[in-house]
Amino acid sequence: MAKAPTVEDVAAHAGVSRQTVSNVLNTPDIVRPATKQRVLEAIDALGYRRHAAARRLRLRRSSTIGIRLDPYVGGISGVVLDRFVHAITEHASERGMRMLVYAARSTEEELARLSELWEGSEIDAAIITGTFRDDPRVGHLDAEGLPFISFGRPWGDDDIADPLHLWVDVDGASGTRAATAHALGFGGHVSFFGWPPGSGTGDDRERGWREAVSAAGARGGRVIAEDSVPQARASMAAALDDGLVTDALVCASDSLAVGALLALGDARLDLPVIGFDNTPTAEALGFSSVEQRPEDVATAVLELLMGPTGDVVAPRRLESGSAHALITPELIVR
């Protein structure tokens, strides 16, 4: 078995001293940019990984990131977050970090658990998911000094132009714009099946549909339901009874898409239906859906949180445009 590369190997490859390599890994700000870049290229070329246990002892860090495991809700929902947790665990390991997955049934319980883990030096940072407008977790974690990043934007007026904390999100509007553009190939009337107003994620996905329909000079109706297959089926059936006429349907989730397909089947109608999330259900039933690419989200989360050298960043207000990443989803046509 080949010997794992050492700090000395990196130093020799980059043509610098061992101390310079150590500085790049632990205090990169004191190293000249050109030298730092040479060392980072040597690290990549050799596949060097710091010994996690030694790093924890030297830096007095846990080398652990905490993330909440959401309560099991069953059904189609939750697949994207499950994929994200799996991907973030795998990619964190590649960076010499560990993931600590904890359970919490409410926001209050989540904050209490994070405070306990932070005060006990069990985690160096946290990832929060399921963000919403005026999310109390943001102010709480910032006040505690716990470095964190969210999968999901702040959903405020300043979330992109002037972000207050690190975040990565999927560009839902981009996904539904692409889905609507595809659906318009079946006719000039494309309807949207979404969630009740007030959901940041749902409103963003609806915006993409509205923009695409408007740009094409097309028409479209709107149907509303909670993210439940039975409720979606009932809502779509009611809309059809009320005279909904459409050439295709773009949905805010695969759950809504499945409910719509069932209602259309009951009415003996065959219309193109496009979902969102690209769950295994979409593949099994054969309908098109928007793929969120949670694996790319995981990569972006760690790059923003840890930086190129693998150090967890301090919580702070960053310069505009440098604190977030929007992942462009992909329409999977079936």
PDB file of N, CA and C in Angstrom, residues 29-124:
ATOM      1  N   ASP A  29      -3.632  33.637   6.385  1.00  0.00           N
ATOM      2  CA  ASP A  29      -3.582  35.080   6.150  1.00  0.00           C
ATOM      3  C   ASP A  29      -2.159  35.644   6.194  1.00  0.00           C
ATOM      4  N   ILE A  30      -1.246  34.935   6.842  1.00  0.00           N
ATOM      5  CA  ILE A  30       0.112  35.466   6.966  1.00  0.00           C
ATOM      6  C   ILE A  30       1.013  35.024   5.815  1.00  0.00           C
ATOM      7  N   VAL A  31       0.476  34.224   4.907  1.00  0.00           N
ATOM      8  CA  VAL A  31       1.271  33.695   3.794  1.00  0.00           C
ATOM      9  C   VAL A  31       0.984  34.505   2.532  1.00  0.00           C
ATOM     10  N   ARG A  32       2.030  34.815   1.776  1.00  0.00           N
ATOM     11  CA  ARG A  32       1.854  35.544   0.527  1.00  0.00           C
ATOM     12  C   ARG A  32       0.971  34.744  -0.423  1.00  0.00           C
ATOM     13  N   PRO A  33       0.068  35.424  -1.155  1.00  0.00           N
ATOM     14  CA  PRO A  33      -0.885  34.724  -2.030  1.00  0.00           C
ATOM     15  C   PRO A  33      -0.240  33.753  -3.010  1.00  0.00           C
ATOM     16  N   ALA A  34       0.854  34.149  -3.617  1.00  0.00           N
ATOM     17  CA  ALA A  34       1.496  33.275  -4.606  1.00  0.00           C
ATOM     18  C   ALA A  34       2.029  32.003  -3.954  1.00  0.00           C
ATOM     19  N   THR A  35       2.630  32.172  -2.764  1.00  0.00           N
ATOM     20  CA  THR A  35       3.151  31.003  -2.039  1.00  0.00           C
ATOM     21  C   THR A  35       2.009  30.108  -1.587  1.00  0.00           C
ATOM     22  N   LYS A  36       0.956  30.719  -1.087  1.00  0.00           N
ATOM     23  CA  LYS A  36      -0.195  29.943  -0.630  1.00  0.00           C
ATOM     24  C   LYS A  36      -0.790  29.140  -1.779  1.00  0.00           C
ATOM     25  N   GLN A  37      -0.897  29.749  -2.941  1.00  0.00           N
ATOM     26  CA  GLN A  37      -1.453  29.053  -4.095  1.00  0.00           C
ATOM     27  C   GLN A  37      -0.581  27.865  -4.484  1.00  0.00           C
ATOM     28  N   ARG A  38       0.744  28.035  -4.406  1.00  0.00           N
ATOM     29  CA  ARG A  38       1.657  26.941  -4.747  1.00  0.00           C
ATOM     30  C   ARG A  38       1.493  25.767  -3.783  1.00  0.00           C
ATOM     31  N   VAL A  39       1.331  26.080  -2.508  1.00  0.00           N
ATOM     32  CA  VAL A  39       1.154  25.027  -1.508  1.00  0.00           C
ATOM     33  C   VAL A  39      -0.182  24.313  -1.712  1.00  0.00           C
ATOM     34  N   LEU A  40      -1.246  25.076  -1.975  1.00  0.00           N
ATOM     35  CA  LEU A  40      -2.555  24.472  -2.190  1.00  0.00           C
ATOM     36  C   LEU A  40      -2.551  23.563  -3.415  1.00  0.00           C
ATOM     37  N   GLU A  41      -1.836  23.970  -4.448  1.00  0.00           N
ATOM     38  CA  GLU A  41      -1.731  23.125  -5.644  1.00  0.00           C
ATOM     39  C   GLU A  41      -0.966  21.840  -5.331  1.00  0.00           C
ATOM     40  N   ALA A  42       0.053  21.939  -4.475  1.00  0.00           N
ATOM     41  CA  ALA A  42       0.804  20.746  -4.074  1.00  0.00           C
ATOM     42  C   ALA A  42      -0.075  19.805  -3.254  1.00  0.00           C
ATOM     43  N   ILE A  43      -0.906  20.373  -2.378  1.00  0.00           N
ATOM     44  CA  ILE A  43      -1.824  19.569  -1.569  1.00  0.00           C
ATOM     45  C   ILE A  43      -2.780  18.798  -2.469  1.00  0.00           C
ATOM     46  N   ASP A  44      -3.333  19.494  -3.476  1.00  0.00           N
ATOM     47  CA  ASP A  44      -4.253  18.842  -4.403  1.00  0.00           C
ATOM     48  C   ASP A  44      -3.545  17.774  -5.221  1.00  0.00           C
ATOM     49  N   ALA A  45      -2.340  18.088  -5.693  1.00  0.00           N
ATOM     50  CA  ALA A  45      -1.607  17.158  -6.545  1.00  0.00           C
ATOM     51  C   ALA A  45      -1.248  15.869  -5.807  1.00  0.00           C
ATOM     52  N   LEU A  46      -0.896  15.995  -4.530  1.00  0.00           N
ATOM     53  CA  LEU A  46      -0.466  14.828  -3.747  1.00  0.00           C
ATOM     54  C   LEU A  46      -1.620  14.122  -3.047  1.00  0.00           C
ATOM     55  N   GLY A  47      -2.762  14.810  -2.976  1.00  0.00           N
ATOM     56  CA  GLY A  47      -3.883  14.223  -2.247  1.00  0.00           C
ATOM     57  C   GLY A  47      -3.637  14.194  -0.754  1.00  0.00           C
ATOM     58  N   TYR A  48      -2.957  15.227  -0.241  1.00  0.00           N
ATOM     59  CA  TYR A  48      -2.612  15.261   1.182  1.00  0.00           C
ATOM     60  C   TYR A  48      -3.842  15.515   2.037  1.00  0.00           C
ATOM     61  N   ARG A  49      -3.954  14.779   3.159  1.00  0.00           N
ATOM     62  CA  ARG A  49      -5.008  15.002   4.139  1.00  0.00           C
ATOM     63  C   ARG A  49      -4.382  15.073   5.523  1.00  0.00           C
ATOM     64  N   ARG A  50      -4.736  16.123   6.240  1.00  0.00           N
ATOM     65  CA  ARG A  50      -4.206  16.244   7.595  1.00  0.00           C
ATOM     66  C   ARG A  50      -4.759  15.148   8.500  1.00  0.00           C
ATOM     67  N   HIS A  51      -3.944  14.687   9.417  1.00  0.00           N
ATOM     68  CA  HIS A  51      -4.378  13.680  10.364  1.00  0.00           C
ATOM     69  C   HIS A  51      -5.407  14.320  11.288  1.00  0.00           C
ATOM     70  N   ALA A  52      -6.635  13.832  11.233  1.00  0.00           N
ATOM     71  CA  ALA A  52      -7.736  14.486  11.940  1.00  0.00           C
ATOM     72  C   ALA A  52      -7.509  14.563  13.449  1.00  0.00           C
ATOM     73  N   ALA A  53      -7.038  13.476  14.051  1.00  0.00           N
ATOM     74  CA  ALA A  53      -6.857  13.480  15.499  1.00  0.00           C
ATOM     75  C   ALA A  53      -5.793  14.486  15.921  1.00  0.00           C
ATOM     76  N   ALA A  54      -4.685  14.527  15.166  1.00  0.00           N
ATOM     77  CA  ALA A  54      -3.619  15.472  15.497  1.00  0.00           C
ATOM     78  C   ALA A  54      -4.101  16.905  15.326  1.00  0.00           C
ATOM     79  N   ARG A  55      -4.879  17.123  14.306  1.00  0.00           N
ATOM     80  CA  ARG A  55      -5.398  18.464  14.058  1.00  0.00           C
ATOM     81  C   ARG A  55      -6.321  18.905  15.193  1.00  0.00           C
ATOM     82  N   ARG A  56      -7.167  17.992  15.672  1.00  0.00           N
ATOM     83  CA  ARG A  56      -8.077  18.342  16.755  1.00  0.00           C
ATOM     84  C   ARG A  56      -7.310  18.697  18.024  1.00  0.00           C
ATOM     85  N   LEU A  57      -6.276  17.929  18.320  1.00  0.00           N
ATOM     86  CA  LEU A  57      -5.494  18.204  19.518  1.00  0.00           C
ATOM     87  C   LEU A  57      -4.735  19.518  19.390  1.00  0.00           C
ATOM     88  N   ARG A  58      -4.144  19.769  18.198  1.00  0.00           N
ATOM     89  CA  ARG A  58      -3.332  20.957  18.017  1.00  0.00           C
ATOM     90  C   ARG A  58      -4.182  22.230  18.044  1.00  0.00           C
ATOM     91  N   LEU A  59      -5.312  22.184  17.376  1.00  0.00           N
ATOM     92  CA  LEU A  59      -6.141  23.376  17.265  1.00  0.00           C
ATOM     93  C   LEU A  59      -7.232  23.449  18.323  1.00  0.00           C
ATOM     94  N   ARG A  60      -7.315  22.395  19.138  1.00  0.00           N
ATOM     95  CA  ARG A  60      -8.358  22.315  20.164  1.00  0.00           C
ATOM     96  C   ARG A  60      -9.747  22.492  19.544  1.00  0.00           C
ATOM     97  N   ARG A  61      -9.940  21.807  18.443  1.00  0.00           N
ATOM     98  CA  ARG A  61     -11.217  21.804  17.774  1.00  0.00           C
ATOM     99  C   ARG A  61     -11.755  20.380  17.704  1.00  0.00           C
ATOM    100  N   SER A  62     -13.049  20.278  17.509  1.00  0.00           N
ATOM    101  CA  SER A  62     -13.658  18.957  17.416  1.00  0.00           C
ATOM    102  C   SER A  62     -13.625  18.425  15.989  1.00  0.00           C
ATOM    103  N   SER A  63     -13.364  19.316  15.014  1.00  0.00           N
ATOM    104  CA  SER A  63     -13.407  18.947  13.593  1.00  0.00           C
ATOM    105  C   SER A  63     -14.749  18.304  13.252  1.00  0.00           C
ATOM    106  N   THR A  64     -15.801  18.848  13.837  1.00  0.00           N
ATOM    107  CA  THR A  64     -17.144  18.291  13.682  1.00  0.00           C
ATOM    108  C   THR A  64     -18.141  19.397  13.355  1.00  0.00           C
ATOM    109  N   ILE A  65     -19.038  19.103  12.438  1.00  0.00           N
ATOM    110  CA  ILE A  65     -20.100  20.030  12.052  1.00  0.00           C
ATOM    111  C   ILE A  65     -21.437  19.401  12.424  1.00  0.00           C
ATOM    112  N   GLY A  66     -22.287  20.153  13.070  1.00  0.00           N
ATOM    113  CA  GLY A  66     -23.589  19.635  13.482  1.00  0.00           C
ATOM    114  C   GLY A  66     -24.672  19.923  12.453  1.00  0.00           C
ATOM    115  N   ILE A  67     -25.587  18.986  12.270  1.00  0.00           N
ATOM    116  CA  ILE A  67     -26.726  19.181  11.387  1.00  0.00           C
ATOM    117  C   ILE A  67     -27.928  18.431  11.942  1.00  0.00           C
ATOM    118  N   ARG A  68     -29.068  19.048  11.856  1.00  0.00           N
ATOM    119  CA  ARG A  68     -30.300  18.455  12.396  1.00  0.00           C
ATOM    120  C   ARG A  68     -30.861  17.407  11.450  1.00  0.00           C
ATOM    121  N   LEU A  69     -31.300  16.298  12.025  1.00  0.00           N
ATOM    122  CA  LEU A  69     -32.026  15.273  11.281  1.00  0.00           C
ATOM    123  C   LEU A  69     -33.512  15.553  11.488  1.00  0.00           C
ATOM    124  N   ASP A  70     -34.180  15.982  10.429  1.00  0.00           N
ATOM    125  CA  ASP A  70     -35.589  16.336  10.541  1.00  0.00           C
ATOM    126  C   ASP A  70     -36.434  15.126  10.911  1.00  0.00           C
ATOM    127  N   PRO A  71     -37.530  15.343  11.644  1.00  0.00           N
ATOM    128  CA  PRO A  71     -38.437  14.237  11.976  1.00  0.00           C
ATOM    129  C   PRO A  71     -38.951  13.555  10.719  1.00  0.00           C
ATOM    130  N   TYR A  72     -39.128  12.255  10.793  1.00  0.00           N
ATOM    131  CA  TYR A  72     -39.614  11.496   9.639  1.00  0.00           C
ATOM    132  C   TYR A  72     -41.073  11.847   9.384  1.00  0.00           C
ATOM    133  N   VAL A  73     -41.379  12.234   8.161  1.00  0.00           N
ATOM    134  CA  VAL A  73     -42.755  12.620   7.830  1.00  0.00           C
ATOM    135  C   VAL A  73     -43.412  11.639   6.867  1.00  0.00           C
ATOM    136  N   GLY A  74     -42.651  10.697   6.347  1.00  0.00           N
ATOM    137  CA  GLY A  74     -43.215   9.722   5.434  1.00  0.00           C
ATOM    138  C   GLY A  74     -43.513  10.322   4.073  1.00  0.00           C
ATOM    139  N   GLY A  75     -44.117   9.526   3.214  1.00  0.00           N
ATOM    140  CA  GLY A  75     -44.503  10.023   1.900  1.00  0.00           C
ATOM    141  C   GLY A  75     -43.304  10.328   1.023  1.00  0.00           C
ATOM    142  N   ILE A  76     -43.524  11.252   0.068  1.00  0.00           N
ATOM    143  CA  ILE A  76     -42.506  11.587  -0.920  1.00  0.00           C
ATOM    144  C   ILE A  76     -41.533  12.626  -0.385  1.00  0.00           C
ATOM    145  N   SER A  77     -42.012  13.504   0.514  1.00  0.00           N
ATOM    146  CA  SER A  77     -41.195  14.609   1.012  1.00  0.00           C
ATOM    147  C   SER A  77     -39.989  14.095   1.791  1.00  0.00           C
ATOM    148  N   GLY A  78     -38.948  14.878   1.809  1.00  0.00           N
ATOM    149  CA  GLY A  78     -37.777  14.549   2.624  1.00  0.00           C
ATOM    150  C   GLY A  78     -36.638  13.905   1.874  1.00  0.00           C
ATOM    151  N   VAL A  79     -36.875  13.461   0.647  1.00  0.00           N
ATOM    152  CA  VAL A  79     -35.833  12.761  -0.106  1.00  0.00           C
ATOM    153  C   VAL A  79     -34.648  13.683  -0.390  1.00  0.00           C
ATOM    154  N   VAL A  80     -34.920  14.934  -0.738  1.00  0.00           N
ATOM    155  CA  VAL A  80     -33.842  15.871  -1.075  1.00  0.00           C
ATOM    156  C   VAL A  80     -32.945  16.113   0.138  1.00  0.00           C
ATOM    157  N   LEU A  81     -33.536  16.342   1.302  1.00  0.00           N
ATOM    158  CA  LEU A  81     -32.730  16.568   2.504  1.00  0.00           C
ATOM    159  C   LEU A  81     -31.957  15.321   2.892  1.00  0.00           C
ATOM    160  N   ASP A  82     -32.545  14.146   2.709  1.00  0.00           N
ATOM    161  CA  ASP A  82     -31.820  12.902   2.987  1.00  0.00           C
ATOM    162  C   ASP A  82     -30.580  12.805   2.102  1.00  0.00           C
ATOM    163  N   ARG A  83     -30.734  13.127   0.822  1.00  0.00           N
ATOM    164  CA  ARG A  83     -29.593  13.095  -0.097  1.00  0.00           C
ATOM    165  C   ARG A  83     -28.549  14.131   0.304  1.00  0.00           C
ATOM    166  N   PHE A  84     -29.019  15.305   0.747  1.00  0.00           N
ATOM    167  CA  PHE A  84     -28.102  16.358   1.153  1.00  0.00           C
ATOM    168  C   PHE A  84     -27.282  15.931   2.368  1.00  0.00           C
ATOM    169  N   VAL A  85     -27.933  15.347   3.378  1.00  0.00           N
ATOM    170  CA  VAL A  85     -27.221  14.906   4.584  1.00  0.00           C
ATOM    171  C   VAL A  85     -26.193  13.840   4.222  1.00  0.00           C
ATOM    172  N   HIS A  86     -26.559  12.922   3.349  1.00  0.00           N
ATOM    173  CA  HIS A  86     -25.610  11.885   2.928  1.00  0.00           C
ATOM    174  C   HIS A  86     -24.420  12.517   2.213  1.00  0.00           C
ATOM    175  N   ALA A  87     -24.691  13.462   1.298  1.00  0.00           N
ATOM    176  CA  ALA A  87     -23.614  14.087   0.518  1.00  0.00           C
ATOM    177  C   ALA A  87     -22.713  14.938   1.411  1.00  0.00           C
ATOM    178  N   ILE A  88     -23.294  15.684   2.332  1.00  0.00           N
ATOM    179  CA  ILE A  88     -22.477  16.558   3.178  1.00  0.00           C
ATOM    180  C   ILE A  88     -21.593  15.718   4.093  1.00  0.00           C
ATOM    181  N   THR A  89     -22.076  14.563   4.522  1.00  0.00           N
ATOM    182  CA  THR A  89     -21.274  13.669   5.367  1.00  0.00           C
ATOM    183  C   THR A  89     -20.085  13.129   4.582  1.00  0.00           C
ATOM    184  N   GLU A  90     -20.332  12.739   3.345  1.00  0.00           N
ATOM    185  CA  GLU A  90     -19.262  12.197   2.508  1.00  0.00           C
ATOM    186  C   GLU A  90     -18.217  13.261   2.182  1.00  0.00           C
ATOM    187  N   HIS A  91     -18.660  14.450   1.787  1.00  0.00           N
ATOM    188  CA  HIS A  91     -17.726  15.508   1.402  1.00  0.00           C
ATOM    189  C   HIS A  91     -16.981  16.075   2.609  1.00  0.00           C
ATOM    190  N   ALA A  92     -17.629  16.121   3.771  1.00  0.00           N
ATOM    191  CA  ALA A  92     -16.952  16.594   4.977  1.00  0.00           C
ATOM    192  C   ALA A  92     -15.814  15.647   5.346  1.00  0.00           C
ATOM    193  N   SER A  93     -16.045  14.372   5.183  1.00  0.00           N
ATOM    194  CA  SER A  93     -15.002  13.384   5.485  1.00  0.00           C
ATOM    195  C   SER A  93     -13.785  13.598   4.597  1.00  0.00           C
ATOM    196  N   GLU A  94     -14.005  13.967   3.344  1.00  0.00           N
ATOM    197  CA  GLU A  94     -12.899  14.226   2.423  1.00  0.00           C
ATOM    198  C   GLU A  94     -12.069  15.421   2.874  1.00  0.00           C
ATOM    199  N   ARG A  95     -12.666  16.307   3.668  1.00  0.00           N
ATOM    200  CA  ARG A  95     -11.965  17.486   4.180  1.00  0.00           C
ATOM    201  C   ARG A  95     -11.434  17.266   5.602  1.00  0.00           C
ATOM    202  N   GLY A  96     -11.501  16.032   6.070  1.00  0.00           N
ATOM    203  CA  GLY A  96     -11.009  15.740   7.414  1.00  0.00           C
ATOM    204  C   GLY A  96     -11.970  16.168   8.509  1.00  0.00           C
ATOM    205  N   MET A  97     -13.235  16.372   8.166  1.00  0.00           N
ATOM    206  CA  MET A  97     -14.248  16.772   9.136  1.00  0.00           C
ATOM    207  C   MET A  97     -15.254  15.646   9.323  1.00  0.00           C
ATOM    208  N   ARG A  98     -15.954  15.714  10.471  1.00  0.00           N
ATOM    209  CA  ARG A  98     -16.998  14.744  10.759  1.00  0.00           C
ATOM    210  C   ARG A  98     -18.330  15.471  10.877  1.00  0.00           C
ATOM    211  N   MET A  99     -19.419  14.745  10.627  1.00  0.00           N
ATOM    212  CA  MET A  99     -20.754  15.299  10.806  1.00  0.00           C
ATOM    213  C   MET A  99     -21.380  14.683  12.050  1.00  0.00           C
ATOM    214  N   LEU A 100     -21.982  15.528  12.851  1.00  0.00           N
ATOM    215  CA  LEU A 100     -22.741  15.056  14.008  1.00  0.00           C
ATOM    216  C   LEU A 100     -24.215  15.332  13.714  1.00  0.00           C
ATOM    217  N   VAL A 101     -24.965  14.263  13.553  1.00  0.00           N
ATOM    218  CA  VAL A 101     -26.380  14.383  13.230  1.00  0.00           C
ATOM    219  C   VAL A 101     -27.189  14.262  14.518  1.00  0.00           C
ATOM    220  N   TYR A 102     -28.035  15.239  14.788  1.00  0.00           N
ATOM    221  CA  TYR A 102     -28.843  15.233  16.005  1.00  0.00           C
ATOM    222  C   TYR A 102     -30.314  15.412  15.642  1.00  0.00           C
ATOM    223  N   ALA A 103     -31.194  15.006  16.552  1.00  0.00           N
ATOM    224  CA  ALA A 103     -32.631  15.109  16.311  1.00  0.00           C
ATOM    225  C   ALA A 103     -33.212  16.269  17.109  1.00  0.00           C
ATOM    226  N   ALA A 104     -34.201  16.923  16.546  1.00  0.00           N
ATOM    227  CA  ALA A 104     -34.916  18.003  17.231  1.00  0.00           C
ATOM    228  C   ALA A 104     -36.302  18.103  16.613  1.00  0.00           C
ATOM    229  N   ARG A 105     -37.326  18.247  17.473  1.00  0.00           N
ATOM    230  CA  ARG A 105     -38.701  18.267  16.982  1.00  0.00           C
ATOM    231  C   ARG A 105     -39.232  19.676  16.749  1.00  0.00           C
ATOM    232  N   SER A 106     -38.476  20.686  17.170  1.00  0.00           N
ATOM    233  CA  SER A 106     -38.928  22.065  17.009  1.00  0.00           C
ATOM    234  C   SER A 106     -37.714  22.977  16.897  1.00  0.00           C
ATOM    235  N   THR A 107     -37.964  24.236  16.501  1.00  0.00           N
ATOM    236  CA  THR A 107     -36.882  25.214  16.420  1.00  0.00           C
ATOM    237  C   THR A 107     -36.257  25.447  17.784  1.00  0.00           C
ATOM    238  N   GLU A 108     -37.093  25.535  18.809  1.00  0.00           N
ATOM    239  CA  GLU A 108     -36.587  25.755  20.170  1.00  0.00           C
ATOM    240  C   GLU A 108     -35.698  24.605  20.620  1.00  0.00           C
ATOM    241  N   GLU A 109     -36.115  23.390  20.313  1.00  0.00           N
ATOM    242  CA  GLU A 109     -35.318  22.222  20.691  1.00  0.00           C
ATOM    243  C   GLU A 109     -34.014  22.179  19.893  1.00  0.00           C
ATOM    244  N   GLU A 110     -34.084  22.583  18.645  1.00  0.00           N
ATOM    245  CA  GLU A 110     -32.882  22.627  17.813  1.00  0.00           C
ATOM    246  C   GLU A 110     -31.863  23.618  18.377  1.00  0.00           C
ATOM    247  N   LEU A 111     -32.319  24.814  18.761  1.00  0.00           N
ATOM    248  CA  LEU A 111     -31.415  25.823  19.306  1.00  0.00           C
ATOM    249  C   LEU A 111     -30.827  25.375  20.629  1.00  0.00           C
ATOM    250  N   ALA A 112     -31.629  24.733  21.458  1.00  0.00           N
ATOM    251  CA  ALA A 112     -31.128  24.242  22.744  1.00  0.00           C
ATOM    252  C   ALA A 112     -30.054  23.178  22.523  1.00  0.00           C
ATOM    253  N   ARG A 113     -30.290  22.300  21.561  1.00  0.00           N
ATOM    254  CA  ARG A 113     -29.328  21.239  21.275  1.00  0.00           C
ATOM    255  C   ARG A 113     -28.035  21.819  20.709  1.00  0.00           C
ATOM    256  N   LEU A 114     -28.142  22.785  19.805  1.00  0.00           N
ATOM    257  CA  LEU A 114     -26.952  23.414  19.242  1.00  0.00           C
ATOM    258  C   LEU A 114     -26.150  24.144  20.311  1.00  0.00           C
ATOM    259  N   SER A 115     -26.826  24.836  21.216  1.00  0.00           N
ATOM    260  CA  SER A 115     -26.130  25.534  22.303  1.00  0.00           C
ATOM    261  C   SER A 115     -25.373  24.550  23.171  1.00  0.00           C
ATOM    262  N   GLU A 116     -25.994  23.430  23.445  1.00  0.00           N
ATOM    263  CA  GLU A 116     -25.359  22.392  24.267  1.00  0.00           C
ATOM    264  C   GLU A 116     -24.117  21.828  23.576  1.00  0.00           C
ATOM    265  N   LEU A 117     -24.225  21.561  22.285  1.00  0.00           N
ATOM    266  CA  LEU A 117     -23.097  21.007  21.544  1.00  0.00           C
ATOM    267  C   LEU A 117     -21.964  22.020  21.418  1.00  0.00           C
ATOM    268  N   TRP A 118     -22.301  23.291  21.210  1.00  0.00           N
ATOM    269  CA  TRP A 118     -21.308  24.350  21.062  1.00  0.00           C
ATOM    270  C   TRP A 118     -20.592  24.618  22.380  1.00  0.00           C
ATOM    271  N   GLU A 119     -21.348  24.723  23.464  1.00  0.00           N
ATOM    272  CA  GLU A 119     -20.746  24.990  24.765  1.00  0.00           C
ATOM    273  C   GLU A 119     -19.886  23.827  25.233  1.00  0.00           C
ATOM    274  N   GLY A 120     -20.238  22.618  24.800  1.00  0.00           N
ATOM    275  CA  GLY A 120     -19.443  21.444  25.171  1.00  0.00           C
ATOM    276  C   GLY A 120     -18.299  21.172  24.218  1.00  0.00           C
ATOM    277  N   SER A 121     -18.036  22.079  23.286  1.00  0.00           N
ATOM    278  CA  SER A 121     -16.952  21.944  22.308  1.00  0.00           C
ATOM    279  C   SER A 121     -17.077  20.674  21.477  1.00  0.00           C
ATOM    280  N   GLU A 122     -18.315  20.233  21.258  1.00  0.00           N
ATOM    281  CA  GLU A 122     -18.537  19.037  20.452  1.00  0.00           C
ATOM    282  C   GLU A 122     -18.652  19.340  18.966  1.00  0.00           C
ATOM    283  N   ILE A 123     -18.900  20.597  18.615  1.00  0.00           N
ATOM    284  CA  ILE A 123     -18.972  20.985  17.213  1.00  0.00           C
ATOM    285  C   ILE A 123     -18.210  22.289  17.004  1.00  0.00           C
ATOM    286  N   ASP A 124     -17.712  22.472  15.788  1.00  0.00           N
ATOM    287  CA  ASP A 124     -17.034  23.711  15.404  1.00  0.00           C
ATOM    288  C   ASP A 124     -17.959  24.630  14.622  1.00  0.00           C
TER     289      ASP A 124
END
